[in-house]
XYZ file of C-alpha atoms in Angstrom:
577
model
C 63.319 -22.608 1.341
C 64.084 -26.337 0.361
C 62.967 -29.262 2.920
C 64.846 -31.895 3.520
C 62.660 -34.179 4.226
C 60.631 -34.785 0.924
C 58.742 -38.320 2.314
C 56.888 -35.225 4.308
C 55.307 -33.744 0.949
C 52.828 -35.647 -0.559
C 51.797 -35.535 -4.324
C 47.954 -35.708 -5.706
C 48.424 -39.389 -5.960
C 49.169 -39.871 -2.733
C 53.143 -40.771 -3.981
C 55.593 -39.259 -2.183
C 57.950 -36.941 -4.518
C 61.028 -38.004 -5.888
C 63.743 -37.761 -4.102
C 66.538 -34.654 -4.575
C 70.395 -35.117 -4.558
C 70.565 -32.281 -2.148
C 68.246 -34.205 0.326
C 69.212 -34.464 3.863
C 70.102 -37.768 4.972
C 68.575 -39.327 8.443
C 69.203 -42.680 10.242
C 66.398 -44.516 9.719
C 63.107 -44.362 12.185
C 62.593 -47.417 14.549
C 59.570 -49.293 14.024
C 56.313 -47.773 15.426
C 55.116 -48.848 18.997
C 52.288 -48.636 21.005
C 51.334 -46.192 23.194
C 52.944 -46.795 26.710
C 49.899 -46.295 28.786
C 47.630 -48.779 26.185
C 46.354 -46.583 24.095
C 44.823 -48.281 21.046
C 46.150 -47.746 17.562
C 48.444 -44.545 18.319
C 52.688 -44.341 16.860
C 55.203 -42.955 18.425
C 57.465 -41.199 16.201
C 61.245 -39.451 16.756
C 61.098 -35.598 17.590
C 57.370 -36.127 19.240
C 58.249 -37.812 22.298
C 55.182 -38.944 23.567
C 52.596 -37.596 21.288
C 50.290 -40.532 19.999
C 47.197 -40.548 17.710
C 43.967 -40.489 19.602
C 42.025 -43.799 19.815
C 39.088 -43.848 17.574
C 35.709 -45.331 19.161
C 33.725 -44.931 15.537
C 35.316 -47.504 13.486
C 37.074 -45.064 11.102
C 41.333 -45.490 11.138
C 43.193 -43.039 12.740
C 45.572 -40.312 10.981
C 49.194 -40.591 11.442
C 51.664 -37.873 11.487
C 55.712 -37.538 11.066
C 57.559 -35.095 12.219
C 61.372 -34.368 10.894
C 63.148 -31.225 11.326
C 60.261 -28.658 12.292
C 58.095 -29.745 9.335
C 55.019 -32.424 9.526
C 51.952 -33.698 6.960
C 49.440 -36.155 6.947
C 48.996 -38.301 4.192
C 44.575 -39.260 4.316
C 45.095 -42.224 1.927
C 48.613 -43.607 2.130
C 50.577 -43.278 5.558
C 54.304 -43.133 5.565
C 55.609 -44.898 8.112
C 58.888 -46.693 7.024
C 62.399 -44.856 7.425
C 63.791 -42.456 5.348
C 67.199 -43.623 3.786
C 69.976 -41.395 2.658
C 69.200 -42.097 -1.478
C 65.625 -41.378 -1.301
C 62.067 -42.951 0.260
C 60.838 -46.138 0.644
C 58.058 -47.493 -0.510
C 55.017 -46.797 1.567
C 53.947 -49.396 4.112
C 50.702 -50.619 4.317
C 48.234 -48.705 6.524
C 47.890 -49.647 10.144
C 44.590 -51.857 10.831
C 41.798 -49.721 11.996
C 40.900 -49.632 15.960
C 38.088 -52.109 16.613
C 34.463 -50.724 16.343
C 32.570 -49.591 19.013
C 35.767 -48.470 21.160
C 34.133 -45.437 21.757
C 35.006 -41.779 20.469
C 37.220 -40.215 22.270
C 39.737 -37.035 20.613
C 39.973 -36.285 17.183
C 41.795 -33.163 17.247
C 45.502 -33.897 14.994
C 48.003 -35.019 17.741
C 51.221 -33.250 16.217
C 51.435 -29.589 17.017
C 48.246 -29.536 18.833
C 49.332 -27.232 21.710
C 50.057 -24.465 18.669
C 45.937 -23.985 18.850
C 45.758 -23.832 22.598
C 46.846 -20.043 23.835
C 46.593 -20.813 27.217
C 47.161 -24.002 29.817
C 43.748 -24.073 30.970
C 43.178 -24.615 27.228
C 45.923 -27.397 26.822
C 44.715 -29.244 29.918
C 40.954 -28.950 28.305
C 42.352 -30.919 25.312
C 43.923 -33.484 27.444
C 40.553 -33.970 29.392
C 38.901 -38.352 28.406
C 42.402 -38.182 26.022
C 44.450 -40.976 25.220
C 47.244 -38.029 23.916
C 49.731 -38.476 26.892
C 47.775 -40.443 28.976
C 49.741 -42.487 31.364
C 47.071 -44.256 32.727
C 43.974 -45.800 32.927
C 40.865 -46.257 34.870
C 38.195 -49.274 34.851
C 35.076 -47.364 36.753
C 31.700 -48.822 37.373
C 30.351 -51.796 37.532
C 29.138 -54.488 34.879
C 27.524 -53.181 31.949
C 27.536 -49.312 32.917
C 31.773 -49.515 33.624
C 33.888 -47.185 31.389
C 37.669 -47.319 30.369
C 38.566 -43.797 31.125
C 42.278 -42.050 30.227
C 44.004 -40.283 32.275
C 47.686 -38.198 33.094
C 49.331 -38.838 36.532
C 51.001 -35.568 36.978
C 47.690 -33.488 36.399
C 45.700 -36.322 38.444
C 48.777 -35.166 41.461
C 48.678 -32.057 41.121
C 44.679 -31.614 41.574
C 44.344 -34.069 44.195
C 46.388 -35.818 47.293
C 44.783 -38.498 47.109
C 46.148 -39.298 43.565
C 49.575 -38.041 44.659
C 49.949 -40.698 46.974
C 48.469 -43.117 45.159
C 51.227 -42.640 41.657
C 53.824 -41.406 44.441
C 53.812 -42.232 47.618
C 56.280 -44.785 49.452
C 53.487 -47.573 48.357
C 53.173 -45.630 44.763
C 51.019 -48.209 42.536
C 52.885 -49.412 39.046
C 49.764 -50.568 36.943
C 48.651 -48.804 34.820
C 44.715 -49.980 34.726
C 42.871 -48.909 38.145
C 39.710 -50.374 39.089
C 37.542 -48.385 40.532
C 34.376 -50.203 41.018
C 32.246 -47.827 43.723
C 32.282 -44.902 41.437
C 29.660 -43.641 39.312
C 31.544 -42.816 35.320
C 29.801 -39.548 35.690
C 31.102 -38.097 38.807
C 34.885 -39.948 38.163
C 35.011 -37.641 34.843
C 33.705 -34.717 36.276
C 35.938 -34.791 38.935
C 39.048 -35.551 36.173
C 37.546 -32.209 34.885
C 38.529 -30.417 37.835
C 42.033 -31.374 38.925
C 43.311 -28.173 37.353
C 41.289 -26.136 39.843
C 43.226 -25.768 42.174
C 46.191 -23.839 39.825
C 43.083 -21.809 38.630
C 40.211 -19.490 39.656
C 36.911 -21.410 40.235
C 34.033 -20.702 37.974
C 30.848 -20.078 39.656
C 27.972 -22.079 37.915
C 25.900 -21.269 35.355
C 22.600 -22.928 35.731
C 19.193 -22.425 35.926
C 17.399 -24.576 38.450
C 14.201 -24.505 40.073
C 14.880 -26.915 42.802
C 15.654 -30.049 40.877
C 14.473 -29.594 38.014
C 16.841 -31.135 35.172
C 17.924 -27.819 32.655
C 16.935 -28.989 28.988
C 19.931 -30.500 26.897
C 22.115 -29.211 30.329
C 25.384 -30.996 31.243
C 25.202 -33.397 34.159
C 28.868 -33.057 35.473
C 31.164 -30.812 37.093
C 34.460 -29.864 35.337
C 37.794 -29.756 37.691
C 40.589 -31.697 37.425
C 41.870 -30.790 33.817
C 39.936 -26.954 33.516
C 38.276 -24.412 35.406
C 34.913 -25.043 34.125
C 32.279 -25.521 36.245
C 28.634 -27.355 35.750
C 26.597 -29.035 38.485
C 23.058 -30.986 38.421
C 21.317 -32.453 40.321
C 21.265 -36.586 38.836
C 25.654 -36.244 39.702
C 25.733 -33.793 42.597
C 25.792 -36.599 45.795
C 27.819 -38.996 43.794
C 30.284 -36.242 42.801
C 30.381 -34.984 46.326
C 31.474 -38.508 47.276
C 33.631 -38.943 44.199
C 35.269 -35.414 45.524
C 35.563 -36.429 49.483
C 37.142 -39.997 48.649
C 39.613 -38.268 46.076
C 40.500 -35.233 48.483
C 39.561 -32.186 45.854
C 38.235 -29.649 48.341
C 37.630 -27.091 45.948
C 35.329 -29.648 43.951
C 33.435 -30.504 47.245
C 32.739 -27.468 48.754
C 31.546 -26.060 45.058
C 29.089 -29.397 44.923
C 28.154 -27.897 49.103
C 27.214 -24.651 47.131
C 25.131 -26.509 44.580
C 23.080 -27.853 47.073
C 22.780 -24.789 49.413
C 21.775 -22.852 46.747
C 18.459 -25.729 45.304
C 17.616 -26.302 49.358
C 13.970 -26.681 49.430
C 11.415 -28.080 52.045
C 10.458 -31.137 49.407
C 14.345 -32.174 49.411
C 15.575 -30.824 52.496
C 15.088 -34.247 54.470
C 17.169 -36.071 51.764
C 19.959 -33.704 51.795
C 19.982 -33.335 55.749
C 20.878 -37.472 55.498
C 23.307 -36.914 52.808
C 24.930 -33.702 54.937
C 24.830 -35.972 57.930
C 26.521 -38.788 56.120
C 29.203 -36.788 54.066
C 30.019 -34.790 57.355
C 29.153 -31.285 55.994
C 28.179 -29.587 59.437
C 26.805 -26.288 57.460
C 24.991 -28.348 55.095
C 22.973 -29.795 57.877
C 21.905 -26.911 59.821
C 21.040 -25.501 56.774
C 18.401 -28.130 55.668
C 17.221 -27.920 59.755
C 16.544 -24.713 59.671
C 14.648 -25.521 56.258
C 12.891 -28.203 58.084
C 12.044 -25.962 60.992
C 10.639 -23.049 58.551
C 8.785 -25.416 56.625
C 7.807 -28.466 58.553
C 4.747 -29.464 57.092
C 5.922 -29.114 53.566
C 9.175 -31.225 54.595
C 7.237 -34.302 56.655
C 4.616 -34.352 53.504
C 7.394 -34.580 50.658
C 8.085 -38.585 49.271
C 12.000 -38.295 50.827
C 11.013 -38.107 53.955
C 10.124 -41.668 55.003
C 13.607 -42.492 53.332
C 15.811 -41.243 56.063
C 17.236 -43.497 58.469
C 16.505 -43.584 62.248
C 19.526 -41.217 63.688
C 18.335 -38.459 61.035
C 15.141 -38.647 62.153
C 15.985 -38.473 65.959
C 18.161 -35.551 65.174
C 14.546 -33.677 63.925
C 12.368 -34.887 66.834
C 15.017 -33.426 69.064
C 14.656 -29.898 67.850
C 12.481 -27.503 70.275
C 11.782 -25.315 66.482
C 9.649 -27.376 64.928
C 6.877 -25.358 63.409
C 3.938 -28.068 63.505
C 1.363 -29.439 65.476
C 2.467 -32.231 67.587
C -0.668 -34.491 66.566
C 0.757 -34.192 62.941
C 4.157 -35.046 63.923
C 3.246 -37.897 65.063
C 1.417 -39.390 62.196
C 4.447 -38.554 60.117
C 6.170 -40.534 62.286
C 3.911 -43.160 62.255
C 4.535 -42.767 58.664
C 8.131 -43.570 58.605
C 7.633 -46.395 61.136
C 5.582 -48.398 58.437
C 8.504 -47.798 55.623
C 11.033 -48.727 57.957
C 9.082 -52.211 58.594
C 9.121 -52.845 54.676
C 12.547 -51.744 54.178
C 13.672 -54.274 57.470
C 10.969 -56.820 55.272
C 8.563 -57.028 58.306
C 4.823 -57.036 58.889
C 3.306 -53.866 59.699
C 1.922 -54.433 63.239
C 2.049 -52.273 65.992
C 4.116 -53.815 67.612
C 6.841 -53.832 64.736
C 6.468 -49.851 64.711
C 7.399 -49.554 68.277
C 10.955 -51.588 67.377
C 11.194 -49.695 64.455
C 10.747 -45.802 66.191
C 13.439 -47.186 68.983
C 14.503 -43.738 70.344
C 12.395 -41.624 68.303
C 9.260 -42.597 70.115
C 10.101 -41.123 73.566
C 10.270 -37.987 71.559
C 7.024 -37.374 70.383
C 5.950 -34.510 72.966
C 2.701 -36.576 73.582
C 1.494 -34.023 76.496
C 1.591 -31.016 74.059
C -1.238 -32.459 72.271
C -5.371 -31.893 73.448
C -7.120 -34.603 74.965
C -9.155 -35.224 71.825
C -6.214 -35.249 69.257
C -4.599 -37.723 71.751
C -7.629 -39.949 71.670
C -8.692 -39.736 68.476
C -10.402 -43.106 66.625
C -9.537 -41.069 63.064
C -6.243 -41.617 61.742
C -6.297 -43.361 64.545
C -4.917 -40.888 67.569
C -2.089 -42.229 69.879
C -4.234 -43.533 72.590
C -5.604 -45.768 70.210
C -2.687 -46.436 67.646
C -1.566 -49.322 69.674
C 2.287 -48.142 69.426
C 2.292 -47.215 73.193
C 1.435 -49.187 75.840
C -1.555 -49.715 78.141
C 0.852 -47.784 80.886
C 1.445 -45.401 79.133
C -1.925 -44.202 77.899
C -3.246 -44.069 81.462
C -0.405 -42.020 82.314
C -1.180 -39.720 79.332
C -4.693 -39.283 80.044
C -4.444 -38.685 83.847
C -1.855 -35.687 82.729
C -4.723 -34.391 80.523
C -7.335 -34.767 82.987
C -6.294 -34.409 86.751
C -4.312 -32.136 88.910
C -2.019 -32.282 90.649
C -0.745 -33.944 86.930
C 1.256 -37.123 87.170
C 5.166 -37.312 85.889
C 5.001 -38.749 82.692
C 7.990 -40.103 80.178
C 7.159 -37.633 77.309
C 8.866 -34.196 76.840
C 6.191 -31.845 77.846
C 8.291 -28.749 76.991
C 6.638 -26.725 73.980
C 8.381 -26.488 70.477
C 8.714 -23.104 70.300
C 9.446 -23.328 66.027
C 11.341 -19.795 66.799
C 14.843 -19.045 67.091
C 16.842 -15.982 69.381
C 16.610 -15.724 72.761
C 13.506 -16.152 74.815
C 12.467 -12.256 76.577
C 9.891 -11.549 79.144
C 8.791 -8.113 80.615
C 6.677 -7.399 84.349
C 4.262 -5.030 84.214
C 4.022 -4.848 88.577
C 6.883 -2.988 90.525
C 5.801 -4.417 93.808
C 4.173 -7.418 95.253
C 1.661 -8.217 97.575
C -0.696 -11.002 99.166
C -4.008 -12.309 99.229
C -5.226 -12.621 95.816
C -8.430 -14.971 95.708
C -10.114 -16.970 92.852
C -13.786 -18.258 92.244
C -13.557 -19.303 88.407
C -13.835 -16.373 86.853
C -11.181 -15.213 84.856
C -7.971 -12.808 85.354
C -7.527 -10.475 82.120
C -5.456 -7.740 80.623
C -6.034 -5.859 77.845
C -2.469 -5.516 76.105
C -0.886 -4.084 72.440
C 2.842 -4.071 71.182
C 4.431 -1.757 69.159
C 6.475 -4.488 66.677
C 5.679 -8.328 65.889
C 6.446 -10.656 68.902
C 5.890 -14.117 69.113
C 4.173 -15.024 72.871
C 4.903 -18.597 74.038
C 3.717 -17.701 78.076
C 2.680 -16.010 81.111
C 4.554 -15.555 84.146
C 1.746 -16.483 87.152
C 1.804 -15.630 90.934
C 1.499 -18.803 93.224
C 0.442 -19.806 96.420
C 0.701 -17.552 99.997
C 0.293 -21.067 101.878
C 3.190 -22.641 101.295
C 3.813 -24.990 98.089
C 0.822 -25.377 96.233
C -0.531 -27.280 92.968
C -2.742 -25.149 90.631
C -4.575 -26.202 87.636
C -5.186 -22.979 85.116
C -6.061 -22.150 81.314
C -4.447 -20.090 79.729
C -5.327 -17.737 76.792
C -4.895 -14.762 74.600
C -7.508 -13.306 72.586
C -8.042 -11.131 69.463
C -10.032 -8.389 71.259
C -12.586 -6.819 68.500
C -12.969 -10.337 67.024
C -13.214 -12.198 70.370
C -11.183 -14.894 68.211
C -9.179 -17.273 70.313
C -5.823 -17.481 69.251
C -3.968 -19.632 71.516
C -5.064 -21.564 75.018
C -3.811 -24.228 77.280
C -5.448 -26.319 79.919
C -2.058 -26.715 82.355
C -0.964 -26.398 85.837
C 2.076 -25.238 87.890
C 3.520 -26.154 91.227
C 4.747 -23.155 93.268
C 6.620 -23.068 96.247
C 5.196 -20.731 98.809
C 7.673 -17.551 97.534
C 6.551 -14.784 95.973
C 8.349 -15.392 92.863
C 6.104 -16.152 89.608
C 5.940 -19.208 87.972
C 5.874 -20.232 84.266
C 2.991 -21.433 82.289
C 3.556 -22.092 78.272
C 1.382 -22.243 75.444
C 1.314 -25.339 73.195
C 2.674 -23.399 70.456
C 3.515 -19.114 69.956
C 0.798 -17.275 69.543
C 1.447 -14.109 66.979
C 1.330 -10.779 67.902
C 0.610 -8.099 65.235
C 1.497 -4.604 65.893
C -0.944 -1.730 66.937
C -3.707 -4.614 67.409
C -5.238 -4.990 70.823
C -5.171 -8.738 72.792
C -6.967 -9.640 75.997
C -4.461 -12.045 78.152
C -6.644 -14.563 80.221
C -5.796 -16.845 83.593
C -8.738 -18.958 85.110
C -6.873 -20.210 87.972
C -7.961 -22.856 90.599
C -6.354 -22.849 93.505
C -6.225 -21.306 97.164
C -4.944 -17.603 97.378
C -1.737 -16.307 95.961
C 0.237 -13.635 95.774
C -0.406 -10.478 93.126
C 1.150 -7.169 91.759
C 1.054 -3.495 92.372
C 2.130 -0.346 90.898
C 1.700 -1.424 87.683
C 3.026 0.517 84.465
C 0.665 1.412 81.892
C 3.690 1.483 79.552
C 6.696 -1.225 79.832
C 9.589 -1.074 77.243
C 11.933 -4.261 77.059
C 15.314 -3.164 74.951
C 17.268 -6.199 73.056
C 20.956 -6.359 75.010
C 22.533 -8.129 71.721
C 20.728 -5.367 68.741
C 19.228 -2.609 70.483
C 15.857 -2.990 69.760
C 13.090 -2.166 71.588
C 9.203 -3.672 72.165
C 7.225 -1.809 73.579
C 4.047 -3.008 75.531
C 0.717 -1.115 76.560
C -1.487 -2.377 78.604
C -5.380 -0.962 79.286
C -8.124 -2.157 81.565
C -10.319 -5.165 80.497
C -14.044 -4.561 80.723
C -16.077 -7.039 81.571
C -15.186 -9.905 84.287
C -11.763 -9.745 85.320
C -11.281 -11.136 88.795
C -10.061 -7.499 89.606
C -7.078 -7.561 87.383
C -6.424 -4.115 85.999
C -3.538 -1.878 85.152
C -2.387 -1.231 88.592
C -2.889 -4.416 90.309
C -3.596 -7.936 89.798
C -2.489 -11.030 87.888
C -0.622 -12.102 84.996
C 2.499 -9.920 85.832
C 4.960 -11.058 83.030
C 4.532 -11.937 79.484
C 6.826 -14.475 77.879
C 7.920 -13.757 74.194
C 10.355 -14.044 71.298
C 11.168 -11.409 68.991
């Protein structure tokens, strides 16, 4: 079959052949142009509308390519780009300059006929991906010396993202065609070009191998959406990628960035990405890295992030009733964050400056949860003597500690239970009767369960006189080690009834199955009320999954004030499943 376009066909010497007197004849080819959207070096040429030659970053000059009649060629040494008369070829006009050095590489992959290697559009769009080949538009992102000139195509930009849709057309569609974009990291702007496509195609669920956030050797740092399906996430792009992804409106991006996270949650991070869920709005996100915080409080308060979240973050923690920590320790964590917050606001660490700093979060430190001796304490130092709360409020503290009836104080005195579910109690008495004395000895029970149970109470009888202060402690002990494993030194107000009253541990005290506990109550107070027909066996069934705890209770030997199976105190038990 004869061509009849012989400028196509070049000879050894880089000549083009002579020409044939059965040659096809063709108006002559307008002058080459640039690229309409700026590209650097590329020719347009008649039959490849739009097709240009990729900019070259390394210095090198760029190949050229013709196209006539179905048939093209590249010519390495000599490119043809004069007209083609009717009598024969031109001479050959001098090669286009080379692009500048140091433009930066971007495509090198021949321009004509490159969709004939692509077998699908996810493939195609892949190609086009950091591509001057049809690009339409570009993008100035960064700032200074770390800003990148990044190609792009409106129509796949439009189609991945509403945001982009508006902004090439909307009613106030924008003409330029150079965007700054100067509060966007390079990284997460090309990974989220990388992933506009996702939305016309299935996503891709990472492939990675983290251990929290630890980087994957010679691992990609981006995700890939806007022009494929491909998907790669880690950890030095995921916030500013999540931001790229919210500002740009690419759900699919977003939520896959959510997963990322969810999925390298850890206690050392968790503070971090709880200020990053707040700030970003991602509701699941955040009770996810709570619930992280509550498992693991310790771990969380001791990792470096934590003294980097702002004030409202914080608040949101000291709220929580789950913390699983001592309250002493919470504190100097706090106390912690006060002093970083004073160099961050550039002020001298004083006392006083921590009490501005804290605001809010000060009045919830559960101050009354702590023992008289971790309040006190000249170590560390202790509250009492930290110098953060004032002279007022330390008497008030210590009179709670110390006297009874206890005075109101401004500090939550409710316990953290650091356990979630719904709070269940059982009574062991059937019936209740008066006149039950005390002289300082003890009330105790002897008591086992039949599954694990977390006990954060008694239930207490109170006064037959009318309303009544009593001061108490509280216990519950391993019985063959005699090991304490929980006590509080407390009181309750009662009002006369025979109801029962509630009296809380600082913090739940474990139960183990099939292991026998002694509940204690040293009460001091006039006489009260106390049970009868007690059940040696008392079964409390979950209403919401069935399940049932059951508790057995025997006689403790010893001093008991008279408590026993069938009469007594102590009548209800406080726990969570």
């Amino acid at each position: 079959m004869r061509r009849c376009c012989p400028v196509l066909f070049v000879n050894s010497a880089g000549e083009p052949p002579p020409p044939s007197a059965s040659s096809c004849s063709r108006p002559p080819e307008p002058p080459p142009s640039k690229m309409a959207a700026g590209g650097s070096g590329g020719l347009s040429f008649p039959g490849v509308v739009g097709n240009s030659a990729p900019s070259n970053r390394s210095g090198s000059s760029a190949t050229s390519y013709n196209y006539s009649g179905g048939a093209a060629a590249s010519s390495p040494g000599n490119q043809a780009a004069s007209a083609v008369s009717s009598t024969g070829a031109s001479p050959p006009a001098a090669p286009p300059p080379p692009p500048p050095a140091g433009a930066g590489l971007l495509h090198r992959e021949p321009v004509y006929n490159w969709q004939a290697t692509k077998t699908t559009v996810r493939e195609r769009f892949t190609f086009l991906f950091n591509n001057e080949v049809l690009s339409d538009v570009h993008f100035l992102v960064g700032k200074g010396l770390g800003s990148q000139r990044i190609p792009a195509h409106r129509f796949v930009l439009a189609v991945g993202s509403a945001v982009f849709d508006a902004m090439f057309n909307g009613g106030m569609a924008t003409t330029s065609t150079e965007i700054e974009l100067p509060d966007v990291e390079p990284a997460a702007f090309l990974a989220l070009l990388k992933s506009c496509m996702l939305n016309a195609g299935s996503l891709v669920s990472p492939l990675l191998n983290f251990t929290g956030w630890k980087k994957e050797e010679g691992g990609t740092l981006a995700t890939q959406f806007l022009y494929s399906d491909e998907v790669q996430i880690g950890p030095e792009t995921v916030m500013t990628t999540l931001y790229t992804a919210k500002k740009y409106a690419v759900p699919a991006l977003e939520a896959h960035c959510v997963e990322f996270l969810k999925k390298n949650l850890r206690a050392d991070n968790a503070f971090m990405l709880l200020t990053q869920a707040r700030l970003f709005d991602e509701p699941q996100l955040a009770s996810l890295c709570l619930e992280n915080i509550d498992k693991n409080t310790s771990d969380a308060l001791n990792a470096e992030g934590f003294t980097d979240v702002d004030l409202d973050t914080l608040v949101a923690v000291l709220e929580r009733d789950t913390l699983g920590i001592r309250e002493i320790r919470l504190f100097n964590a706090v106390v912690r964050w006060s002093e970083a917050e004073c160099q961050r606001q550039q002020q001298p660490i004083t006392s006083e400056n921590k009490r501005k700093a804290l605001g809010k979060a000060l009045s919830l430190i559960r101050f009354p949860l702590m023992t008289i001796e971790e309040f006190a304490a000249g170590s560390s130092p202790g509250p009492a003597q930290s110098g953060i709360l004032t002279d007022r409020e330390v008497v008030s503290l210590f009179l709670h500690f110390t006297v009874n009836p206890k005075p109101r104080v401004e500090f939550i005195d409710r316990p953290r239970c650091c356990l979630r579910g719904k709070e269940c109690n059982i009574n062991r008495f059937q019936q209740v009767e008066s006149r039950w004395g005390y002289s300082g000895t003890s009330d105790r029970i002897r008591f086992s369960v039949n599954r694990r149970i977390f006990v954060v109470g008694f239930a207490l009888y109170g006064s037959i006189h009318g309303p009544t202060d009593y001061q108490v402690n509280i216990q519950i002990i391993h019985t063959d080690s005699n090991t304490v494993l929980g006590q509080n030194d407390t009181g309750f107000s009662c009002d006369g009834s025979s109801s029962t009253f509630r009296v809380m541990f600082k913090e739940p005290v474990e139960i183990l199955p099939n292991v026998n506990y002694t509940a204690c109550a040293t009460l001091k107070g006039p006489d009260s009320h106390y049970g009868t027909k007690g059940l040696r066996k008392v079964i409390h069934e979950s209403p919401t999954t069935g399940a049932k705890t059951c508790f057995t209770f025997c006689y403790a030997a010893g001093n008991n004030n008279g408590t026993s199976v069938e009469d007594g105190q102590i009548p209800e038990i406080i726990f969570y499943t």
